[in-house]
C-alpha atoms as one frame of an Amber mdcrd trajectory, in Angstrom:
protein
 -20.016  -7.930 -20.679 -17.827  -5.530 -19.493 -15.175  -5.840 -16.598 -14.359
  -3.131 -14.243 -11.151  -2.590 -12.462 -10.524  -0.713  -9.182  -7.199   0.576
  -8.226  -7.248   1.469  -4.444  -4.130   3.430  -2.956  -4.353   4.353   0.856
  -2.829   7.707   1.719  -2.500   9.262   5.368  -2.337  12.722   5.708  -3.103
  15.791   8.314  -6.825  16.496   8.192  -6.213  19.982   7.248  -3.675  19.259
   4.047  -5.760  16.263   2.792  -6.420  18.223  -0.794  -3.018  19.347  -1.193
  -1.724  15.737  -0.273  -4.398  13.876  -2.786  -3.083  16.280  -5.319   0.770
  15.416  -4.670  -0.118  11.820  -4.844  -2.090  11.902  -8.037   0.844  13.919
  -9.626   3.041  11.457  -8.460   1.110   8.526  -9.678   0.746   9.876 -13.122
   4.404  10.686 -13.141   5.149   6.606 -12.198   2.339   5.467 -15.201   4.028
   8.073 -17.862   7.738   7.695 -16.693   7.935   4.306 -14.979  10.432   4.065
 -11.862  14.434   3.886 -12.273  16.423   0.972 -11.034  17.681   2.948  -7.890
  14.158   3.537  -7.006  13.430  -0.021  -7.417  16.540  -1.204  -5.546  15.402
   1.213  -2.615  11.894  -0.048  -2.217  12.958  -3.849  -2.365  15.725  -3.143
   0.203  13.340  -1.454   2.521  10.439  -4.067   1.761  12.887  -6.854   2.401
  14.420  -5.966   5.464  11.177  -5.107   7.335   9.932  -8.717   6.166  13.134
  -9.903   7.567  13.031  -8.108  10.755   9.314  -9.037  11.250   9.984 -12.718
  10.331  12.644 -12.729  13.230  11.222 -10.789  15.702   7.954 -12.757  15.535
   8.867 -16.207  14.139   5.366 -17.931  15.218   3.551 -15.573  13.126   1.892
 -15.770   9.637   2.519 -13.395   6.734   1.340 -13.202   3.126   1.054 -11.358
   0.198  -2.405  -9.782   1.158  -0.746  -7.861   4.034   2.831  -7.577   2.952
   5.348  -7.346   6.061   2.356  -6.975   8.543   2.514 -10.090  10.685  -0.517
 -12.084  11.743   0.714 -13.032  15.206  -2.550 -13.731  17.354  -4.794 -16.835
  16.949  -7.641 -13.961  15.779  -5.058 -12.024  13.692  -4.206 -15.452  11.705
  -8.247 -16.419  11.088  -8.734 -12.872   9.988  -5.734 -12.994   7.511  -7.046
 -16.553   6.173 -10.429 -15.321   5.658  -9.210 -12.287   3.845  -6.277 -13.815
   2.017  -8.064 -17.357   0.665 -10.688 -15.792  -1.648  -8.250 -14.091  -3.555
  -5.772 -16.641  -3.785  -3.255 -14.732  -1.560  -0.385 -16.728   0.142  -0.458
 -16.754   3.705   2.398 -19.047   5.387   4.689 -19.088   8.428   6.804 -15.669
   8.568  10.109 -17.226   8.131   8.964 -19.367   5.049   7.430 -16.071   3.581
  10.818 -14.212   4.177  13.029 -16.917   2.533  10.536 -17.446  -0.511  10.578
 -13.460  -1.107  14.305 -13.634  -0.600  14.358 -16.246  -3.492  12.062 -14.309
  -5.449  13.952 -11.322  -5.301  16.127 -11.882  -7.952  13.278 -12.664 -10.279
  11.983  -8.927 -10.212  12.393  -7.200 -13.659  12.071  -3.253 -13.875  10.694
  -3.444 -17.404   7.686  -5.810 -15.964   7.374  -3.686 -12.705   7.076  -0.441
 -15.057   4.766  -2.547 -17.420   2.430  -3.349 -14.295   2.527   0.381 -13.272
   1.143   1.361 -16.513  -1.311  -1.305 -16.617  -2.541  -0.441 -13.102  -2.305
   3.122 -12.817  -2.056   4.359 -16.585  -6.026   5.255 -16.407  -5.106   8.321
 -14.023  -3.599  10.076 -16.982  -0.113   8.761 -17.144  -0.699   7.929 -20.629
  -3.274   9.698 -22.662  -6.295  11.514 -21.073  -7.230  10.753 -17.438 -10.397
   8.621 -16.955 -11.926   7.281 -13.971 -12.765   9.112 -10.506 -10.453   9.601
  -7.656 -12.252   9.388  -4.119 -11.029  10.875  -0.969 -12.567   9.654   2.249
 -12.090  10.728   5.740 -12.951  10.021   9.068 -15.612  12.256  10.968 -13.221
  12.695  14.098 -10.037  12.183  15.167  -8.736  11.676  18.654  -6.584  14.687
  20.205  -3.189  13.188  21.326  -2.816  15.527  24.306  -6.265  15.405  25.630
  -7.894  12.270  24.365 -10.964  14.046  23.096 -12.619  13.345  19.643 -12.318
  15.920  17.485 -14.704  16.542  14.537 -12.761  16.972  11.046 -14.639  19.748
   8.925 -16.269  19.194   5.972 -14.733  20.409   2.635 -16.048  23.538   1.068
 -17.488  23.720  -2.355 -13.841  24.509  -3.786 -12.070  21.730  -2.382
């Protein structure tokens, strides 16, 4: 039997710039898979992420956080139930926000740049970071957006054949 691996990356873009944004993101993904990230980039990412988690845990100490949702806190009963339903089948941790923050602060010192870069190659290499690219890149878009000024639904045009 053959296994299947799916890598998902969510990117937000202005509707008219979706094609160039997708190209830019794919170029960056390939560079990360091929060259890895350096220690300064890892340090910046960790500082930003850990400070956001700490801020959220302090602002909403009653909430729950977990490995599936990162620094998004589940703060209402409905949010917590939805987070439990989404987290449990895949074995993701979901715990009180303060405990999540403390655990990640302790684990921070265990993050190794070499292992991070190995994971990048494993997860992203099939996009062409090493060797020939394989697989597919699928871009999806909503059919409508809300105009911020008028509040009206504005259709997003379909891509032409060249796109």
